[in-house]
mmCIF file of C-alpha atoms in Angstrom:
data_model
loop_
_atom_site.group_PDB
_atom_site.id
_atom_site.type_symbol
_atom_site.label_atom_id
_atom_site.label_comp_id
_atom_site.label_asym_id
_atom_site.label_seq_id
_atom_site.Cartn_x
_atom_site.Cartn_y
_atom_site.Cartn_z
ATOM 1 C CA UNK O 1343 18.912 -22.522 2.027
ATOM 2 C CA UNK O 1344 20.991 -20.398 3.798
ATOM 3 C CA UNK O 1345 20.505 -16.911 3.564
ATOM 4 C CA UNK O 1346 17.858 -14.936 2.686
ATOM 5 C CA UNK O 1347 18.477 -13.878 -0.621
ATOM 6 C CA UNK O 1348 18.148 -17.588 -2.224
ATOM 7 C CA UNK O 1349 14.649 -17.702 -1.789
ATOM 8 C CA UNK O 1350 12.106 -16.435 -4.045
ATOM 9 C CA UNK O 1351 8.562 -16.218 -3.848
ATOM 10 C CA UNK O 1352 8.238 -18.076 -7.393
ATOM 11 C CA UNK O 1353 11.350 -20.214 -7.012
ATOM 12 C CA UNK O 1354 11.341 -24.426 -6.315
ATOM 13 C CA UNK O 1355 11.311 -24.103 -2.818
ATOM 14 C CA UNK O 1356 8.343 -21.740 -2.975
ATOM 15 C CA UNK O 1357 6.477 -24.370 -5.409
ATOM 16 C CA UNK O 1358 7.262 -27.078 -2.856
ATOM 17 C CA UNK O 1359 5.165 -25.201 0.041
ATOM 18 C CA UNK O 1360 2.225 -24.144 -2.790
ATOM 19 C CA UNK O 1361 1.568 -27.986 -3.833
ATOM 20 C CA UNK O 1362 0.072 -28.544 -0.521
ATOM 21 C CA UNK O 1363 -1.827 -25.238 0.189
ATOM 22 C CA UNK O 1364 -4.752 -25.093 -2.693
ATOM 23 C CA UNK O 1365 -7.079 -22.751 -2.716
ATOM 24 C CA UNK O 1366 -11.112 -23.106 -2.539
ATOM 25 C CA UNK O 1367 -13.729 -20.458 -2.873
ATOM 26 C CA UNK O 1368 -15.216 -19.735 0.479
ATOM 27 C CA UNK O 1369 -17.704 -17.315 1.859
ATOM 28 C CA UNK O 1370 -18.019 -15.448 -1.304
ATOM 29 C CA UNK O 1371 -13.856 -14.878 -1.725
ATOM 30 C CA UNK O 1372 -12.906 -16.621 -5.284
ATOM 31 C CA UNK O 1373 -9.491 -17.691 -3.232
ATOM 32 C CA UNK O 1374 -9.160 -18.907 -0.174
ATOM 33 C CA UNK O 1375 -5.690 -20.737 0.987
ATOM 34 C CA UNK O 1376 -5.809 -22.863 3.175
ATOM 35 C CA UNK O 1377 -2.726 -24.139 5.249
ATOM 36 C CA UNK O 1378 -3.815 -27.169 6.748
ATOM 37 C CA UNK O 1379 -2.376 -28.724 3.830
ATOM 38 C CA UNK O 1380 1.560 -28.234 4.737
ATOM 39 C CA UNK O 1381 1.020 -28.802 8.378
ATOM 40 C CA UNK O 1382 0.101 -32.044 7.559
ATOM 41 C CA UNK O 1383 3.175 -32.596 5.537
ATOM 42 C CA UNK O 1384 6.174 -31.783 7.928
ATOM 43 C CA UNK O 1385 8.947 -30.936 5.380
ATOM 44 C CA UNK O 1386 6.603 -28.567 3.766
ATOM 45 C CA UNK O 1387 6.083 -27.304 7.103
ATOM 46 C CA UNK O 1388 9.817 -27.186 7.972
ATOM 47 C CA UNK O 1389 10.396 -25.588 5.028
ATOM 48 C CA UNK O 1390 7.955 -22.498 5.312
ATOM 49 C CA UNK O 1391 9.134 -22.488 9.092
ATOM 50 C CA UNK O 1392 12.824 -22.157 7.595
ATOM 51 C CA UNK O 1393 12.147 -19.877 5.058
ATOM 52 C CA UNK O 1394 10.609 -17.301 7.507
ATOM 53 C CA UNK O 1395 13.655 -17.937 10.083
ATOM 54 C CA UNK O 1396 16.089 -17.655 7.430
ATOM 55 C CA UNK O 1397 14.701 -13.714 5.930
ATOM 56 C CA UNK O 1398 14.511 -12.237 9.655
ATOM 57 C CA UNK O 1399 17.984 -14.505 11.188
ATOM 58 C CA UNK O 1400 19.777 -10.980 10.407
ATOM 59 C CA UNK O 1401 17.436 -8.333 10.935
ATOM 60 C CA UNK O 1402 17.307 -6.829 14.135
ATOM 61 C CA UNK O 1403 14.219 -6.365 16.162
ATOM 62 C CA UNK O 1404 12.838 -7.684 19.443
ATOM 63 C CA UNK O 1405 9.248 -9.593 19.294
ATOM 64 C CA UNK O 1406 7.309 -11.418 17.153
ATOM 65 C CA UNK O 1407 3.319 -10.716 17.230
ATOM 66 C CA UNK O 1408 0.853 -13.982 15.667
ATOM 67 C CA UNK O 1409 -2.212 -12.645 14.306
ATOM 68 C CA UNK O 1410 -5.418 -14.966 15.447
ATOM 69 C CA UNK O 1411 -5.267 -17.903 14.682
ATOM 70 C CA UNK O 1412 -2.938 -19.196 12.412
ATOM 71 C CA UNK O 1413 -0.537 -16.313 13.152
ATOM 72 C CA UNK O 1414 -0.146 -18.792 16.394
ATOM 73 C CA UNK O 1415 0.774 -21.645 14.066
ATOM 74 C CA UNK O 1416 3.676 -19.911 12.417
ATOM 75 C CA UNK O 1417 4.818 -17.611 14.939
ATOM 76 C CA UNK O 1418 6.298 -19.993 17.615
ATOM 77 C CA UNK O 1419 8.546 -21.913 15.902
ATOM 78 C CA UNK O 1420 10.260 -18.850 13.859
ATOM 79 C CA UNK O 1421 10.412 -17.277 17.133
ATOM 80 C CA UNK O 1422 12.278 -20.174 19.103
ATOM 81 C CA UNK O 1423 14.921 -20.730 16.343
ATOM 82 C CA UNK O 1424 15.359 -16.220 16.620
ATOM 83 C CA UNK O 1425 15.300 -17.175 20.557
ATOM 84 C CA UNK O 1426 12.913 -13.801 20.183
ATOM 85 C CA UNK O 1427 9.667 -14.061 22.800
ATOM 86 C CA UNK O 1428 6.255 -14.541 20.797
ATOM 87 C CA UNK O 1429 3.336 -13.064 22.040
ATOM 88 C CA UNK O 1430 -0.433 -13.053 20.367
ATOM 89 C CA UNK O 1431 -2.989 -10.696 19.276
ATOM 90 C CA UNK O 1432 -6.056 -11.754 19.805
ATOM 91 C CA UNK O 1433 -9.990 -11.500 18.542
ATOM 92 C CA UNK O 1434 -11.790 -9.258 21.189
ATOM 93 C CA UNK O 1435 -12.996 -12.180 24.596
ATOM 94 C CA UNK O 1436 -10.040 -14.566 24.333
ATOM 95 C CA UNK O 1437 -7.528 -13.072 26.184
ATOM 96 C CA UNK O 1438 -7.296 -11.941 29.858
ATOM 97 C CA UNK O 1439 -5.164 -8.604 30.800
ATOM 98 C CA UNK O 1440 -4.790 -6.916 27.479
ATOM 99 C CA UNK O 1441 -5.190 -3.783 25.590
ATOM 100 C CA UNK O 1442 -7.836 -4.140 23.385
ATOM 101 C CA UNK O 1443 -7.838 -2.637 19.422
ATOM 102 C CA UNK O 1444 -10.322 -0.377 17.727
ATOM 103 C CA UNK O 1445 -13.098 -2.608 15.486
ATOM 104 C CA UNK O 1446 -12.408 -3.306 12.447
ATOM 105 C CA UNK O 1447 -14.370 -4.857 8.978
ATOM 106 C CA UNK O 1448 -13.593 -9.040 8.462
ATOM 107 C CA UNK O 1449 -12.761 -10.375 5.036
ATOM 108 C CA UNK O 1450 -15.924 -12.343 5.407
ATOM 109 C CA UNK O 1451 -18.627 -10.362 6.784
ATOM 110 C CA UNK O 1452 -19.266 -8.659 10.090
ATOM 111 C CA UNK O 1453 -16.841 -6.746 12.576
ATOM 112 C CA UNK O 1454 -14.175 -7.954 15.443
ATOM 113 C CA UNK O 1455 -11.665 -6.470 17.282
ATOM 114 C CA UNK O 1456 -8.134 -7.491 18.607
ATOM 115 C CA UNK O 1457 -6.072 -7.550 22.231
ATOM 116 C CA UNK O 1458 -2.587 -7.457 23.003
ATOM 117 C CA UNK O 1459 -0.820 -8.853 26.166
ATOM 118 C CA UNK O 1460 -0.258 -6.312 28.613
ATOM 119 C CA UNK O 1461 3.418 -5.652 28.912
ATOM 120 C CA UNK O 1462 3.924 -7.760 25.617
ATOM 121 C CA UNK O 1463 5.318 -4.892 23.551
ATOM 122 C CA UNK O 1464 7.317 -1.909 24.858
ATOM 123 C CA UNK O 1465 8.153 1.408 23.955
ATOM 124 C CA UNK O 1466 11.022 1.286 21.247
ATOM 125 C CA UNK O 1467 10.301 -2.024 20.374
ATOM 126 C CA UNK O 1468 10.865 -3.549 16.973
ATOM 127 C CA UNK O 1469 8.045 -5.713 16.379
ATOM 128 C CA UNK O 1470 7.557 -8.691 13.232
ATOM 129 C CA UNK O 1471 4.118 -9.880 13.067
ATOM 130 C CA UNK O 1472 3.193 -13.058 11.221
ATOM 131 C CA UNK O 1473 -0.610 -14.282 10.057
ATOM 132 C CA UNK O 1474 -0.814 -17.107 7.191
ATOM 133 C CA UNK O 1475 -3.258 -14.880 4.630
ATOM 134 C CA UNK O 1476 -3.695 -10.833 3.889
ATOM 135 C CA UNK O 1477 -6.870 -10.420 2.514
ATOM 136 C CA UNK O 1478 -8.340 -6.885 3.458
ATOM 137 C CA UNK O 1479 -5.992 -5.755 5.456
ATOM 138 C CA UNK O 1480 -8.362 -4.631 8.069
ATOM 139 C CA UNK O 1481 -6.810 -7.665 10.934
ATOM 140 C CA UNK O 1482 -3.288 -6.937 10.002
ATOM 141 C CA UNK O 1483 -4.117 -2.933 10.164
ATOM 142 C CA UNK O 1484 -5.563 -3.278 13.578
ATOM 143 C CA UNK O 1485 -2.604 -5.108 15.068
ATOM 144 C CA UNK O 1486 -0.144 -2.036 13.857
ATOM 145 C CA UNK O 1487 -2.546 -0.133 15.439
ATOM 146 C CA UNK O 1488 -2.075 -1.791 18.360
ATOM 147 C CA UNK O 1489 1.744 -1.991 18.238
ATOM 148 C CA UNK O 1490 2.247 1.661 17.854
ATOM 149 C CA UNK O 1491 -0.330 2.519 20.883
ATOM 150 C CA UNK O 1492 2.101 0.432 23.028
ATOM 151 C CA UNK O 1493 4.671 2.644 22.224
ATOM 152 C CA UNK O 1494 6.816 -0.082 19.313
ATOM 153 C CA UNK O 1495 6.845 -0.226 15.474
ATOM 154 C CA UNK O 1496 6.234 -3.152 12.795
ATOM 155 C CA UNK O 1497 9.572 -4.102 10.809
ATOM 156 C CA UNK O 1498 7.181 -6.144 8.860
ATOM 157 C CA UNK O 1499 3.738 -8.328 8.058
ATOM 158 C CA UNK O 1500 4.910 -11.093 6.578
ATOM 159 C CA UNK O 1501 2.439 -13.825 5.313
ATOM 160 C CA UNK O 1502 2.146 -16.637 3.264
ATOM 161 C CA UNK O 1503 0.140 -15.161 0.982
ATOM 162 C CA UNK O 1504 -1.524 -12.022 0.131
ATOM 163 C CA UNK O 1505 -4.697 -11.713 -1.629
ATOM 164 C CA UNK O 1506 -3.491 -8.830 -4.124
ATOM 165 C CA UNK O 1507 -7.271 -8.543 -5.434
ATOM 166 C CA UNK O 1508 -8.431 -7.297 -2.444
ATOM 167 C CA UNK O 1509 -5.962 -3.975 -2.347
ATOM 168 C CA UNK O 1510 -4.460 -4.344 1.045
ATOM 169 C CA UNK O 1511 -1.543 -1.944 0.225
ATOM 170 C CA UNK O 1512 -3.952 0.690 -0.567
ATOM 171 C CA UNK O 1513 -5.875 -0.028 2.581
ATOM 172 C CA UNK O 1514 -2.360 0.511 4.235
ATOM 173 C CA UNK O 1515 -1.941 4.185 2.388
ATOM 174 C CA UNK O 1516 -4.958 4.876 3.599
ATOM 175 C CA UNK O 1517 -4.976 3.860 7.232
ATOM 176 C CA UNK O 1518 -0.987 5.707 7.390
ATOM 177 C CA UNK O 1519 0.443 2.849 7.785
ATOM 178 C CA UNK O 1520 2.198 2.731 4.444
ATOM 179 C CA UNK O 1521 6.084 2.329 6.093
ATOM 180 C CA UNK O 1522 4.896 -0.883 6.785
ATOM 181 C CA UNK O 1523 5.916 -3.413 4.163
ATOM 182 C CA UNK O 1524 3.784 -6.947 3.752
ATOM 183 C CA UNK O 1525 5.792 -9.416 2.573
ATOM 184 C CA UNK O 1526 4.381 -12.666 1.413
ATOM 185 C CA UNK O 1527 6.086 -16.233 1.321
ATOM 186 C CA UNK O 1528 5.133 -17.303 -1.794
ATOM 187 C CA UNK O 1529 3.416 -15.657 -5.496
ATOM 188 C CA UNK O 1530 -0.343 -15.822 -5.698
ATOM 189 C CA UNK O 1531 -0.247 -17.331 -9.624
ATOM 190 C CA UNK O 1532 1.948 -20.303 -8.305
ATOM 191 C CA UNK O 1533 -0.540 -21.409 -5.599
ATOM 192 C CA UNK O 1534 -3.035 -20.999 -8.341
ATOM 193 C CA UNK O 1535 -1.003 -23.235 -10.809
ATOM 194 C CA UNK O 1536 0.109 -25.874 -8.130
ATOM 195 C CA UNK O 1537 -2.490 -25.898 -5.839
ATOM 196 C CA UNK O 1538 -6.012 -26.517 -7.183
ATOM 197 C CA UNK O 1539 -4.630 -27.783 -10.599
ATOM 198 C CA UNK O 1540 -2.071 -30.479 -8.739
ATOM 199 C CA UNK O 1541 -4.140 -33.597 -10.035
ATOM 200 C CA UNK O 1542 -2.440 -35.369 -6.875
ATOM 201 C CA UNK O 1543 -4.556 -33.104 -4.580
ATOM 202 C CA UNK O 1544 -8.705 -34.084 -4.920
ATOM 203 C CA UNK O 1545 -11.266 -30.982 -4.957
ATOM 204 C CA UNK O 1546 -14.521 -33.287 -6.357
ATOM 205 C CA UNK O 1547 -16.516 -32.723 -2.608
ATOM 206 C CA UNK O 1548 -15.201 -30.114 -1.244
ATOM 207 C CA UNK O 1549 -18.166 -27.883 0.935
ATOM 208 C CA UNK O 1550 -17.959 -24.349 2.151
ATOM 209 C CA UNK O 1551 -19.332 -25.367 5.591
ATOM 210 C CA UNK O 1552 -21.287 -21.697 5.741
ATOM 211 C CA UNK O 1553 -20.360 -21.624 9.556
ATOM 212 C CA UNK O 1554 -19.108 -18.332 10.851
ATOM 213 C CA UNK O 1555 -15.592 -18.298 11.966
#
């Protein structure tokens, strides 16, 4: 791959990443995706990792922001092939010295809230953010928010996947933060094919541990 336009969400390379990221239903969502699966297989990894590097290698802008927690998983190593600094937002008691967010409603259940490093984001800066899932919006909204206090603006949310059920773009309209566009890594129906229908991946045992996260 070596430019941006040769990938597509529903193309081989796309299908690749989704045979190792099935989806479960957990705390009363139908789909939850969970990456664990291509971290544990390193070209799958390096491939998602590539594909990100790849869309943003000729767009200009001057941070990249990982949403808690698996933001942090992504971010980093798209941000040392850019050579752009990576900073992270996060959930409200993690992070000394920051600027903390307005609250805002989870996917699950309940409220939270995010930080930002102080100093982390500028006025005029260009900002990418990263986060493995959109569900709700509501995480991803709050860490614009945050952005555009500090004085920068979000190129783009990009994601691995977005839950399209859940109406994040209206959520987006709604908040004002429609000139933001969320672009996700790879199509929702070929998770759904390749994920929990790969026979070579087992689902017979699988628990929603009911813990809250």
């Amino acid at each position: 791959m070596t430019s941006r336009e040769e990938y597509v969400p529903d193309g081989a390379i796309a299908r690749r990443i989704a045979k190792v990221t099935p989806y479960f239903p957990f705390k009363g969502i139908d789909r939850f995706y969970d990456i664990g699966g291509f971290l544990a297989d390193p070209e799958a990894f390096s491939l998602a990792v590539e594909v990100l590097t790849e869309r943003y290698r000729q767009v200009e802008f001057n941070s990249i922001g990982g949403l808690d927690a698996r933001g942090f998983i992504l971010g980093p190593p798209v941000a040392l092939a850019l050579k752009k600094p990576f900073f992270m937002l996060r959930k409200k008691g993690k992070m000394p010295n920051c600027i903390l967010g307005s609250s805002y409603s989870k996917e699950y259940e309940g409220t939270d809230s995010l930080g930002i490093p102080r100093g982390a984001v500028k006025p005029g800066d260009k900002v990418l953010l990263i986060d493995d899932l959109v569900a709700t919006g509501g995480t991803l909204i709050a860490a614009i928010d945050l952005v555009k206090r500090c004085g920068g603006s979000v190129i783009e949310a990009a994601c691995v996947v977005e839950l399209k059920c859940l109406n994040a773009a209206e959520k987006f309209k709604a908040s004002g933060h429609q000139d933001v566009p969320i672009w996700a890594m790879m199509s929702e129906s070929i998770l759904t094919l390749d994920g929990l229908n790969d026979p070579s991946i087992p689902t017979d045992g699988y628990v929603d541990d009911g813990a809250p996260h």
